[in-house]
Short mmCIF file of C-alpha atoms in Angstrom, two decimals:
data_model
loop_
_atom_site.label_atom_id
_atom_site.label_comp_id
_atom_site.label_asym_id
_atom_site.label_seq_id
_atom_site.Cartn_x
_atom_site.Cartn_y
_atom_site.Cartn_z
CA UNK A 8 71.15 132.64 125.03
CA UNK A 9 67.60 131.36 124.65
CA UNK A 10 66.31 129.42 121.65
CA UNK A 11 62.54 129.11 121.22
CA UNK A 12 61.60 126.02 119.22
CA UNK A 13 58.26 124.50 118.24
CA UNK A 14 57.54 120.91 117.29
CA UNK A 15 54.54 118.60 116.97
CA UNK A 16 54.41 115.30 118.81
CA UNK A 17 52.46 112.21 117.76
CA UNK A 18 52.17 109.01 119.72
CA UNK A 19 51.92 106.42 116.94
CA UNK A 20 55.00 105.64 114.81
CA UNK A 21 54.53 106.64 111.17
CA UNK A 22 56.47 103.57 110.00
CA UNK A 23 55.11 100.63 111.98
CA UNK A 24 51.90 102.27 113.31
CA UNK A 25 52.65 100.93 116.78
CA UNK A 26 53.18 102.48 120.19
CA UNK A 27 56.86 102.14 121.00
CA UNK A 28 58.13 100.93 124.34
CA UNK A 29 59.01 103.93 126.52
CA UNK A 30 60.91 104.39 129.75
CA UNK A 31 57.93 104.54 132.11
CA UNK A 32 58.33 105.47 135.81
CA UNK A 33 57.90 102.62 138.29
CA UNK A 34 54.53 103.88 139.55
CA UNK A 35 53.14 103.93 136.01
CA UNK A 36 54.47 100.42 135.30
CA UNK A 37 52.75 99.01 138.36
CA UNK A 38 49.47 100.66 137.40
CA UNK A 39 49.62 99.34 133.85
CA UNK A 40 50.47 95.80 134.91
CA UNK A 41 47.12 95.64 136.73
CA UNK A 42 45.12 96.63 133.64
CA UNK A 43 43.78 94.02 131.19
CA UNK A 44 44.84 93.69 127.55
CA UNK A 45 41.45 95.13 126.57
CA UNK A 46 42.05 98.19 128.72
CA UNK A 47 45.51 98.60 127.16
CA UNK A 48 44.08 98.54 123.63
CA UNK A 49 41.41 101.04 124.67
CA UNK A 50 44.07 103.29 126.21
CA UNK A 51 46.16 103.26 123.01
CA UNK A 52 43.09 103.90 120.87
CA UNK A 53 42.18 106.86 123.08
CA UNK A 54 45.68 108.35 122.90
CA UNK A 55 45.74 108.00 119.13
CA UNK A 56 42.89 110.53 118.83
CA UNK A 57 45.05 113.31 120.27
CA UNK A 58 47.85 115.42 118.87
CA UNK A 59 50.43 116.77 121.29
CA UNK A 60 52.11 120.09 120.53
CA UNK A 61 55.40 120.87 122.25
CA UNK A 62 57.24 124.19 122.29
CA UNK A 63 60.71 124.22 123.83
CA UNK A 64 62.43 127.27 125.25
CA UNK A 65 66.07 126.23 125.34
CA UNK A 66 68.45 128.20 127.55
CA UNK A 67 71.97 127.44 126.32
CA UNK A 68 74.96 129.02 128.01
CA UNK A 69 77.40 130.59 125.56
CA UNK A 70 80.94 129.26 125.74
CA UNK A 71 82.77 132.50 126.52
CA UNK A 72 85.29 133.41 129.21
CA UNK A 73 83.19 136.28 130.58
CA UNK A 74 79.50 137.03 131.07
CA UNK A 75 77.07 138.65 128.65
CA UNK A 76 77.04 142.09 130.31
CA UNK A 77 80.12 142.09 132.54
CA UNK A 78 83.75 141.00 132.62
CA UNK A 79 83.17 138.55 135.46
CA UNK A 80 84.49 135.06 134.75
CA UNK A 81 82.21 132.21 133.66
CA UNK A 82 84.66 129.47 134.70
CA UNK A 83 82.75 126.42 135.90
CA UNK A 84 83.14 125.32 139.51
CA UNK A 85 84.36 128.61 141.00
CA UNK A 86 83.83 129.27 144.71
CA UNK A 87 80.44 130.71 145.61
CA UNK A 88 80.12 134.40 144.64
CA UNK A 89 83.78 134.55 143.58
CA UNK A 90 82.90 135.53 139.99
CA UNK A 91 80.56 138.47 140.53
CA UNK A 92 81.02 142.01 139.24
CA UNK A 93 79.35 145.11 140.70
CA UNK A 94 76.88 145.01 137.82
CA UNK A 95 76.02 141.33 138.50
CA UNK A 96 75.26 142.29 142.10
CA UNK A 97 73.04 145.17 140.85
CA UNK A 98 74.92 147.85 142.77
CA UNK A 99 73.49 151.35 142.08
CA UNK A 100 75.06 153.21 139.19
CA UNK A 101 76.51 150.17 137.43
CA UNK A 102 75.87 149.70 133.70
CA UNK A 103 75.82 146.69 131.36
CA UNK A 104 78.54 146.33 128.72
CA UNK A 105 77.65 143.94 125.89
CA UNK A 106 80.13 141.09 125.32
CA UNK A 107 80.97 140.98 121.60
CA UNK A 108 81.97 137.30 121.75
CA UNK A 109 78.47 136.41 122.95
CA UNK A 110 76.93 138.26 120.00
CA UNK A 111 79.23 136.48 117.57
CA UNK A 112 78.29 133.11 119.05
CA UNK A 113 74.60 133.98 118.76
CA UNK A 114 74.98 135.03 115.13
CA UNK A 115 76.98 131.87 114.35
CA UNK A 116 74.18 129.75 115.83
CA UNK A 117 71.56 131.65 113.84
CA UNK A 118 73.47 131.14 110.61
CA UNK A 119 73.92 127.42 111.27
CA UNK A 120 70.16 127.03 111.85
CA UNK A 121 69.29 129.10 108.75
CA UNK A 122 67.54 131.84 110.74
CA UNK A 123 66.68 135.30 109.50
CA UNK A 124 69.13 137.57 111.32
CA UNK A 125 67.89 141.00 112.36
CA UNK A 126 70.58 143.52 111.49
CA UNK A 127 69.09 145.74 114.19
CA UNK A 128 67.90 144.06 117.40
CA UNK A 129 67.02 145.57 120.75
CA UNK A 130 67.21 144.73 124.44
CA UNK A 131 64.34 144.79 126.96
CA UNK A 132 63.88 144.56 130.69
CA UNK A 133 61.79 141.64 131.91
CA UNK A 134 60.60 142.42 135.43
CA UNK A 135 60.12 139.77 138.06
CA UNK A 136 61.19 139.52 141.66
CA UNK A 137 63.22 136.58 142.84
CA UNK A 138 66.23 136.36 145.13
CA UNK A 139 68.66 135.22 142.41
CA UNK A 140 67.87 138.36 140.35
CA UNK A 141 68.98 141.26 142.58
CA UNK A 142 68.10 144.01 140.06
CA UNK A 143 64.45 142.92 139.99
CA UNK A 144 64.60 142.56 136.20
CA UNK A 145 66.39 140.50 133.59
CA UNK A 146 67.88 141.97 130.41
CA UNK A 147 66.58 140.00 127.43
CA UNK A 148 65.42 140.47 123.83
CA UNK A 149 61.64 140.38 123.71
CA UNK A 150 60.37 142.81 121.08
CA UNK A 151 63.06 142.42 118.43
CA UNK A 152 65.43 139.46 119.03
CA UNK A 153 68.74 138.65 117.39
CA UNK A 154 67.20 136.21 114.88
CA UNK A 155 63.88 134.65 113.92
CA UNK A 156 62.74 131.61 111.93
CA UNK A 157 65.01 128.75 110.95
CA UNK A 158 64.75 125.05 111.70
CA UNK A 159 66.45 122.15 113.43
CA UNK A 160 66.79 119.10 111.15
CA UNK A 161 67.08 115.68 112.78
CA UNK A 162 66.71 112.01 111.90
CA UNK A 163 63.90 109.89 113.32
CA UNK A 164 64.39 106.13 113.59
CA UNK A 165 61.64 103.60 114.28
CA UNK A 166 62.81 101.21 117.02
CA UNK A 167 60.69 98.37 115.60
CA UNK A 168 61.66 98.48 111.93
CA UNK A 169 64.91 100.56 112.06
CA UNK A 170 63.52 102.66 109.19
CA UNK A 171 64.60 106.28 109.26
CA UNK A 172 63.41 109.60 107.88
CA UNK A 173 64.36 113.25 108.09
CA UNK A 174 62.23 115.50 110.23
CA UNK A 175 62.52 119.12 111.27
CA UNK A 176 61.34 121.34 114.09
CA UNK A 177 60.43 124.96 113.40
CA UNK A 178 62.50 127.52 115.23
CA UNK A 179 60.74 130.68 116.43
CA UNK A 180 63.61 132.91 117.53
CA UNK A 181 67.05 133.20 119.08
CA UNK A 182 67.61 135.87 121.72
CA UNK A 183 70.46 136.99 123.94
CA UNK A 184 69.46 136.91 127.58
CA UNK A 185 71.12 137.69 130.90
CA UNK A 186 71.80 134.68 133.09
CA UNK A 187 70.39 134.70 136.60
CA UNK A 188 72.10 133.38 139.70
CA UNK A 189 71.40 130.17 141.58
CA UNK A 190 69.41 129.59 144.76
CA UNK A 191 70.93 127.21 147.30
CA UNK A 192 68.34 125.87 149.74
CA UNK A 193 69.47 124.64 153.17
CA UNK A 194 66.50 122.67 154.48
CA UNK A 195 68.20 121.93 157.80
CA UNK A 196 68.73 125.59 158.63
CA UNK A 197 65.56 126.71 156.87
CA UNK A 198 67.36 129.34 154.78
CA UNK A 199 68.09 129.97 151.10
CA UNK A 200 71.43 131.33 149.95
CA UNK A 201 72.23 132.95 146.61
CA UNK A 202 75.22 132.31 144.35
CA UNK A 203 75.52 135.04 141.70
CA UNK A 204 78.39 133.38 139.82
CA UNK A 205 76.02 131.95 137.22
CA UNK A 206 73.18 129.40 137.07
CA UNK A 207 75.02 126.07 136.94
CA UNK A 208 74.68 123.69 134.00
CA UNK A 209 75.05 124.48 130.30
CA UNK A 210 71.50 123.57 129.25
CA UNK A 211 68.07 124.27 130.72
CA UNK A 212 64.76 123.70 128.95
CA UNK A 213 61.21 124.90 129.60
CA UNK A 214 58.62 122.78 127.74
CA UNK A 215 55.23 124.25 126.80
CA UNK A 216 52.80 121.40 126.18
CA UNK A 217 49.20 121.20 124.94
CA UNK A 218 46.94 118.67 123.24
CA UNK A 219 44.14 118.90 120.69
CA UNK A 220 42.28 116.74 118.19
CA UNK A 221 42.77 116.94 114.44
CA UNK A 222 40.99 119.94 112.94
CA UNK A 223 40.41 121.59 116.32
CA UNK A 224 42.14 124.69 117.81
CA UNK A 225 45.23 124.28 119.96
CA UNK A 226 44.51 123.38 123.56
CA UNK A 227 45.40 125.20 126.78
CA UNK A 228 49.12 124.83 127.42
CA UNK A 229 51.10 124.16 130.55
CA UNK A 230 54.78 124.95 131.05
CA UNK A 231 57.15 122.41 132.61
CA UNK A 232 60.14 124.37 133.93
CA UNK A 233 63.84 123.69 134.34
CA UNK A 234 64.38 120.37 132.59
CA UNK A 235 68.13 119.73 132.50
CA UNK A 236 68.64 116.59 130.40
CA UNK A 237 67.32 115.03 127.20
CA UNK A 238 65.92 112.12 129.22
CA UNK A 239 64.06 114.48 131.57
CA UNK A 240 62.59 116.37 128.60
CA UNK A 241 61.32 113.16 126.99
CA UNK A 242 59.83 111.72 130.17
CA UNK A 243 58.28 115.02 131.26
CA UNK A 244 56.64 115.58 127.86
CA UNK A 245 55.33 111.99 127.77
CA UNK A 246 53.87 112.26 131.25
CA UNK A 247 52.32 115.68 130.74
CA UNK A 248 50.60 114.67 127.48
CA UNK A 249 49.14 111.56 129.13
CA UNK A 250 48.06 113.64 132.15
CA UNK A 251 46.24 116.17 129.97
CA UNK A 252 44.53 113.45 127.93
CA UNK A 253 43.35 111.78 131.13
CA UNK A 254 41.92 115.03 132.52
CA UNK A 255 40.01 115.98 129.37
CA UNK A 256 38.60 112.51 128.77
CA UNK A 257 37.24 112.51 132.33
CA UNK A 258 35.44 115.79 131.67
CA UNK A 259 37.97 118.10 133.30
CA UNK A 260 39.76 121.17 131.95
CA UNK A 261 43.46 121.97 131.60
CA UNK A 262 44.67 124.88 133.72
CA UNK A 263 47.24 127.26 132.27
CA UNK A 264 49.93 126.75 134.89
CA UNK A 265 53.63 126.28 135.53
CA UNK A 266 54.70 122.77 136.51
CA UNK A 267 57.93 120.98 137.36
CA UNK A 268 59.09 117.43 136.70
CA UNK A 269 59.64 115.16 139.71
CA UNK A 270 62.39 112.69 138.80
CA UNK A 271 61.49 110.38 141.70
CA UNK A 272 57.82 109.88 140.75
CA UNK A 273 58.21 110.44 137.02
CA UNK A 274 55.34 112.91 137.04
CA UNK A 275 54.87 116.64 136.52
CA UNK A 276 53.63 118.56 139.56
CA UNK A 277 51.98 121.97 139.81
CA UNK A 278 54.14 124.94 140.83
CA UNK A 279 51.91 127.97 140.30
CA UNK A 280 48.88 129.17 138.37
CA UNK A 281 49.93 131.49 135.54
CA UNK A 282 46.77 133.59 135.95
CA UNK A 283 48.03 134.70 139.36
CA UNK A 284 51.47 135.82 138.16
CA UNK A 285 52.11 139.50 137.65
CA UNK A 286 52.86 140.66 134.14
CA UNK A 287 56.58 140.90 133.30
CA UNK A 288 56.09 144.56 132.33
CA UNK A 289 58.56 144.45 129.45
CA UNK A 290 60.15 147.79 128.70
CA UNK A 291 63.08 148.89 126.48
CA UNK A 292 66.47 148.61 128.21
CA UNK A 293 67.57 152.27 128.59
CA UNK A 294 71.25 151.48 129.19
CA UNK A 295 71.89 149.54 125.99
CA UNK A 296 71.62 150.95 122.46
CA UNK A 297 70.18 148.84 119.62
CA UNK A 298 72.52 146.04 118.52
CA UNK A 299 73.54 146.81 114.92
CA UNK A 300 75.10 144.12 112.72
CA UNK A 301 77.02 145.02 109.57
CA UNK A 302 78.07 143.52 106.28
CA UNK A 303 81.28 144.73 104.67
CA UNK A 304 79.27 146.43 101.96
CA UNK A 305 77.06 148.25 104.45
CA UNK A 306 79.85 149.61 106.67
CA UNK A 307 79.96 153.40 106.89
CA UNK A 308 82.92 154.88 105.00
CA UNK A 309 84.36 156.22 108.25
CA UNK A 310 84.62 152.64 109.55
CA UNK A 311 86.17 151.14 106.42
CA UNK A 312 89.13 153.52 106.21
CA UNK A 313 90.99 151.55 108.86
CA UNK A 314 90.26 147.94 109.79
CA UNK A 315 91.41 148.57 113.35
CA UNK A 316 88.63 151.12 113.81
CA UNK A 317 85.84 148.56 113.74
CA UNK A 318 87.16 145.06 114.44
CA UNK A 319 86.82 145.42 118.21
CA UNK A 320 83.42 147.12 118.31
CA UNK A 321 81.39 145.91 115.33
CA UNK A 322 80.01 142.57 114.22
CA UNK A 323 80.67 141.85 110.53
CA UNK A 324 78.29 139.17 109.25
CA UNK A 325 80.49 138.26 106.28
CA UNK A 326 83.37 137.33 108.57
CA UNK A 327 81.21 135.19 110.87
CA UNK A 328 79.63 133.34 107.95
CA UNK A 329 83.00 131.86 107.06
CA UNK A 330 83.22 130.29 110.53
CA UNK A 331 80.02 128.22 110.25
CA UNK A 332 80.95 124.55 110.51
CA UNK A 333 79.24 121.88 108.44
CA UNK A 334 76.23 120.58 110.37
CA UNK A 335 75.56 116.83 110.76
CA UNK A 336 72.66 116.81 108.32
CA UNK A 337 74.71 118.61 105.69
CA UNK A 338 77.32 115.86 106.01
CA UNK A 339 74.63 113.18 105.85
CA UNK A 340 73.20 114.66 102.66
CA UNK A 341 76.67 114.84 101.12
CA UNK A 342 77.30 111.15 101.80
CA UNK A 343 73.91 110.12 100.42
CA UNK A 344 74.10 112.12 97.20
CA UNK A 345 77.77 111.56 96.35
CA UNK A 346 78.08 107.89 97.32
CA UNK A 347 74.46 106.72 96.94
CA UNK A 348 74.19 105.22 100.42
CA UNK A 349 70.91 105.20 102.39
CA UNK A 350 70.04 107.65 105.16
CA UNK A 351 70.38 104.90 107.77
CA UNK A 352 74.05 104.40 106.83
CA UNK A 353 74.85 108.11 106.55
CA UNK A 354 73.21 108.75 109.94
CA UNK A 355 75.27 106.03 111.64
CA UNK A 356 78.53 107.01 109.95
CA UNK A 357 78.17 110.63 111.08
CA UNK A 358 76.98 109.68 114.56
CA UNK A 359 79.94 107.32 115.07
CA UNK A 360 82.35 109.83 113.49
CA UNK A 361 83.41 107.34 110.85
CA UNK A 362 82.44 109.46 107.84
CA UNK A 363 85.94 110.83 107.23
CA UNK A 364 87.47 107.34 107.21
CA UNK A 365 84.58 106.21 104.97
CA UNK A 366 85.32 108.89 102.38
CA UNK A 367 89.05 108.13 102.47
CA UNK A 368 88.49 104.43 101.82
CA UNK A 369 86.03 105.07 99.00
CA UNK A 370 87.90 107.87 97.20
CA UNK A 371 91.53 106.92 97.82
CA UNK A 372 91.28 103.12 97.75
CA UNK A 373 88.28 102.73 95.41
CA UNK A 374 86.28 100.70 97.92
CA UNK A 375 82.58 100.00 97.36
CA UNK A 376 80.53 102.56 99.35
CA UNK A 377 78.00 100.00 100.59
CA UNK A 378 80.65 97.42 101.49
CA UNK A 379 82.70 100.12 103.25
CA UNK A 380 79.81 101.43 105.35
CA UNK A 381 78.80 97.85 106.22
CA UNK A 382 82.30 96.91 107.41
CA UNK A 383 82.83 100.16 109.32
CA UNK A 384 79.48 100.09 111.11
CA UNK A 385 79.05 96.37 111.75
CA UNK A 386 82.63 95.36 112.51
CA UNK A 387 85.27 98.10 112.58
CA UNK A 388 83.36 100.34 115.02
CA UNK A 389 83.56 97.72 117.81
CA UNK A 390 87.19 97.01 116.88
CA UNK A 391 88.00 100.73 117.19
CA UNK A 392 86.08 101.12 120.45
CA UNK A 393 88.30 98.45 121.93
CA UNK A 394 91.21 100.85 121.41
CA UNK A 395 92.62 99.20 118.29
CA UNK A 396 93.17 100.48 114.77
CA UNK A 397 94.22 99.25 111.35
CA UNK A 398 96.20 100.80 108.52
CA UNK A 399 93.93 102.16 105.81
CA UNK A 400 95.48 100.04 103.04
CA UNK A 401 94.98 96.84 105.05
CA UNK A 402 91.40 97.76 105.91
CA UNK A 403 90.69 98.61 102.29
CA UNK A 404 91.96 95.19 101.13
CA UNK A 405 89.60 93.54 103.60
CA UNK A 406 86.70 95.63 102.28
CA UNK A 407 87.54 94.69 98.68
CA UNK A 408 87.49 91.00 99.62
CA UNK A 409 84.16 91.39 101.38
CA UNK A 410 82.65 93.40 98.52
CA UNK A 411 83.67 90.77 95.96
CA UNK A 412 82.23 87.94 98.04
CA UNK A 413 85.53 86.29 99.01
CA UNK A 414 84.83 86.60 102.73
CA UNK A 415 81.54 86.80 104.59
CA UNK A 416 80.43 89.29 107.20
CA UNK A 417 80.87 86.61 109.86
CA UNK A 418 84.55 86.26 108.93
CA UNK A 419 85.36 89.97 109.02
CA UNK A 420 85.57 90.33 112.81
CA UNK A 421 87.81 87.25 113.05
CA UNK A 422 90.02 88.56 110.26
CA UNK A 423 90.27 91.97 111.93
CA UNK A 424 91.44 90.28 115.10
CA UNK A 425 94.03 88.15 113.32
CA UNK A 426 95.40 90.99 111.19
CA UNK A 427 95.75 93.31 114.21
CA UNK A 428 98.14 90.84 115.87
CA UNK A 429 100.71 91.24 113.09
CA UNK A 430 103.23 94.01 112.50
CA UNK A 431 104.72 95.17 109.24
CA UNK A 432 103.53 94.05 105.80
CA UNK A 433 100.31 92.05 105.99
CA UNK A 434 98.81 89.82 103.28
CA UNK A 435 95.14 89.85 104.19
CA UNK A 436 94.16 87.14 101.69
CA UNK A 437 96.90 84.79 102.87
CA UNK A 438 95.74 85.18 106.48
CA UNK A 439 92.11 84.58 105.48
CA UNK A 440 93.07 81.38 103.66
CA UNK A 441 95.28 80.10 106.47
CA UNK A 442 92.51 80.66 109.03
CA UNK A 443 89.89 79.03 106.77
CA UNK A 444 87.91 82.27 106.51
CA UNK A 445 87.40 82.30 102.74
CA UNK A 446 83.86 81.74 101.50
CA UNK A 447 83.25 78.09 100.50
CA UNK A 448 81.89 76.98 97.14
CA UNK A 449 78.14 77.23 96.59
CA UNK A 450 77.84 73.47 96.06
CA UNK A 451 79.26 72.92 99.54
CA UNK A 452 76.88 75.52 101.00
CA UNK A 453 73.90 73.82 99.34
CA UNK A 454 75.00 70.45 100.67
CA UNK A 455 75.12 71.91 104.19
CA UNK A 456 71.68 73.50 103.69
CA UNK A 457 70.31 70.12 102.62
CA UNK A 458 71.82 68.46 105.67
CA UNK A 459 70.29 71.02 108.07
CA UNK A 460 66.86 70.77 106.42
CA UNK A 461 66.85 66.96 106.71
CA UNK A 462 67.84 67.06 110.39
CA UNK A 463 65.26 69.74 111.39
CA UNK A 464 61.86 68.61 110.01
CA UNK A 465 59.79 70.37 112.70
CA UNK A 466 61.44 73.71 112.01
CA UNK A 467 60.95 73.24 108.26
CA UNK A 468 57.28 72.34 108.78
CA UNK A 469 56.71 75.45 110.92
CA UNK A 470 58.37 77.63 108.26
CA UNK A 471 56.19 76.20 105.51
CA UNK A 472 53.10 76.95 107.64
CA UNK A 473 54.00 80.64 107.59
CA UNK A 474 56.28 81.04 110.61
CA UNK A 475 58.95 82.93 108.71
CA UNK A 476 61.00 83.52 111.85
CA UNK A 477 62.08 79.87 111.59
CA UNK A 478 64.33 80.88 108.70
CA UNK A 479 66.64 82.54 111.20
CA UNK A 480 66.97 79.26 113.10
CA UNK A 481 67.81 77.29 109.98
CA UNK A 482 70.31 79.82 108.64
CA UNK A 483 71.98 79.98 112.05
CA UNK A 484 72.55 76.22 112.02
CA UNK A 485 73.95 76.35 108.47
CA UNK A 486 76.36 79.18 109.30
CA UNK A 487 77.51 77.36 112.41
CA UNK A 488 78.38 74.27 110.38
CA UNK A 489 80.13 76.41 107.78
CA UNK A 490 82.03 78.26 110.56
CA UNK A 491 80.79 81.57 109.16
CA UNK A 492 82.36 80.99 105.73
CA UNK A 493 79.26 82.11 103.83
CA UNK A 494 77.18 85.26 103.80
CA UNK A 495 73.86 85.30 105.60
CA UNK A 496 72.16 86.58 102.45
CA UNK A 497 73.46 83.66 100.38
CA UNK A 498 72.43 81.10 102.99
CA UNK A 499 68.94 82.59 103.37
CA UNK A 500 68.43 82.63 99.61
CA UNK A 501 69.50 78.99 99.29
CA UNK A 502 67.26 77.85 102.12
CA UNK A 503 64.25 79.69 100.68
CA UNK A 504 64.97 78.29 97.21
CA UNK A 505 65.27 74.75 98.58
CA UNK A 506 62.05 74.99 100.62
CA UNK A 507 60.09 76.20 97.62
CA UNK A 508 60.68 72.84 95.90
#
């Protein structure tokens, strides 16, 4: 299955207006270390004039037990050419048989991404000649695919400020497409062998990349083929955009070509000029009828008389719609609207798979949503990753104490550790008191603040001159003396109040 997706790419962060640190290949790092600070500023200023446009063609293998057009197994790791039908080998007279499970998976994906599903879609032959495609053509959906439109919603986070926002990438179409085989190159023997089991790997991406300036037409695009990881996609796109900017600003022109990404050098390299490639000569696939999708209301009367007459040969959209799982952004929106927590918290709760526990604590134990998300994300996540857990009622009591200001964030991790050592009935407050984890009185905190300020005149002087980062040093010293028995927010407020006098 192929998903064609478009997105725009900008270099400068919309939150902090800076150029974020990226994973740059070694060769690029060495080159940049030699340049002056002035050259670096000029380079960033030059990049900021350009807009990169990226279109991704995502080839995702469908999780089915057999192939799209044959009953051959798709089991991963099978012996070479042990999972090949006569049709896969393109023997004369063999015909494709469409796998209904693949269609259902494609429709399910389209529904999840809010695409417009074509109730009638068609198959085409895409002609090209390569050893891993013995028929000389690939069956795909070119003219009228399974679905069009839709979008992929994701969350962008600024690495400098941690601010987050929702973004989306426009989806062009989803199409069902025959998988090719895999070429195995033996450089020692100077031969190439073909495995027709299936192309290995569950994800392959081709990135189409161009640049242009604001208000100008889109530039000439290049296609970077066969990227097989998220890291490779990011690095390849970064490098190709910088390469194109460099060429144009030196007076050159971008050639419409196919390129590949070299992991060793961190650069894209030319494979072939697209102008020299023969046309794919798309034509309708004569051995497959149009793919017709039904709703229960649109089923012909002859098919509705007996359920067994259509369940094995027809796709019913109504039935598939009920199988669509809740997507991450739907869950994030639910948490934000129902519990009034920020996107940053909802994103982290869903990403760490703590959202179900969060809802249980808030709804069943009446915990504060903000206090709950803070404890789960800042303390309980690490506790859980260490292979430990806590009863919900005990955890909820701890959250109530934190939310009411009886214990500080610094005490929570210690309390988690102490409580986890005990079996049976646990009195969280008694343990906190016995371990001196309860928050101290404000008068005692202020006295400690005063003591730290008196003993650190240079730090105080620097803070008053505008070096606000010195506040972190002062608060750290106060919390150390208090053994974490005060919240950072309270300590910071008291220090700021005292230094305003």
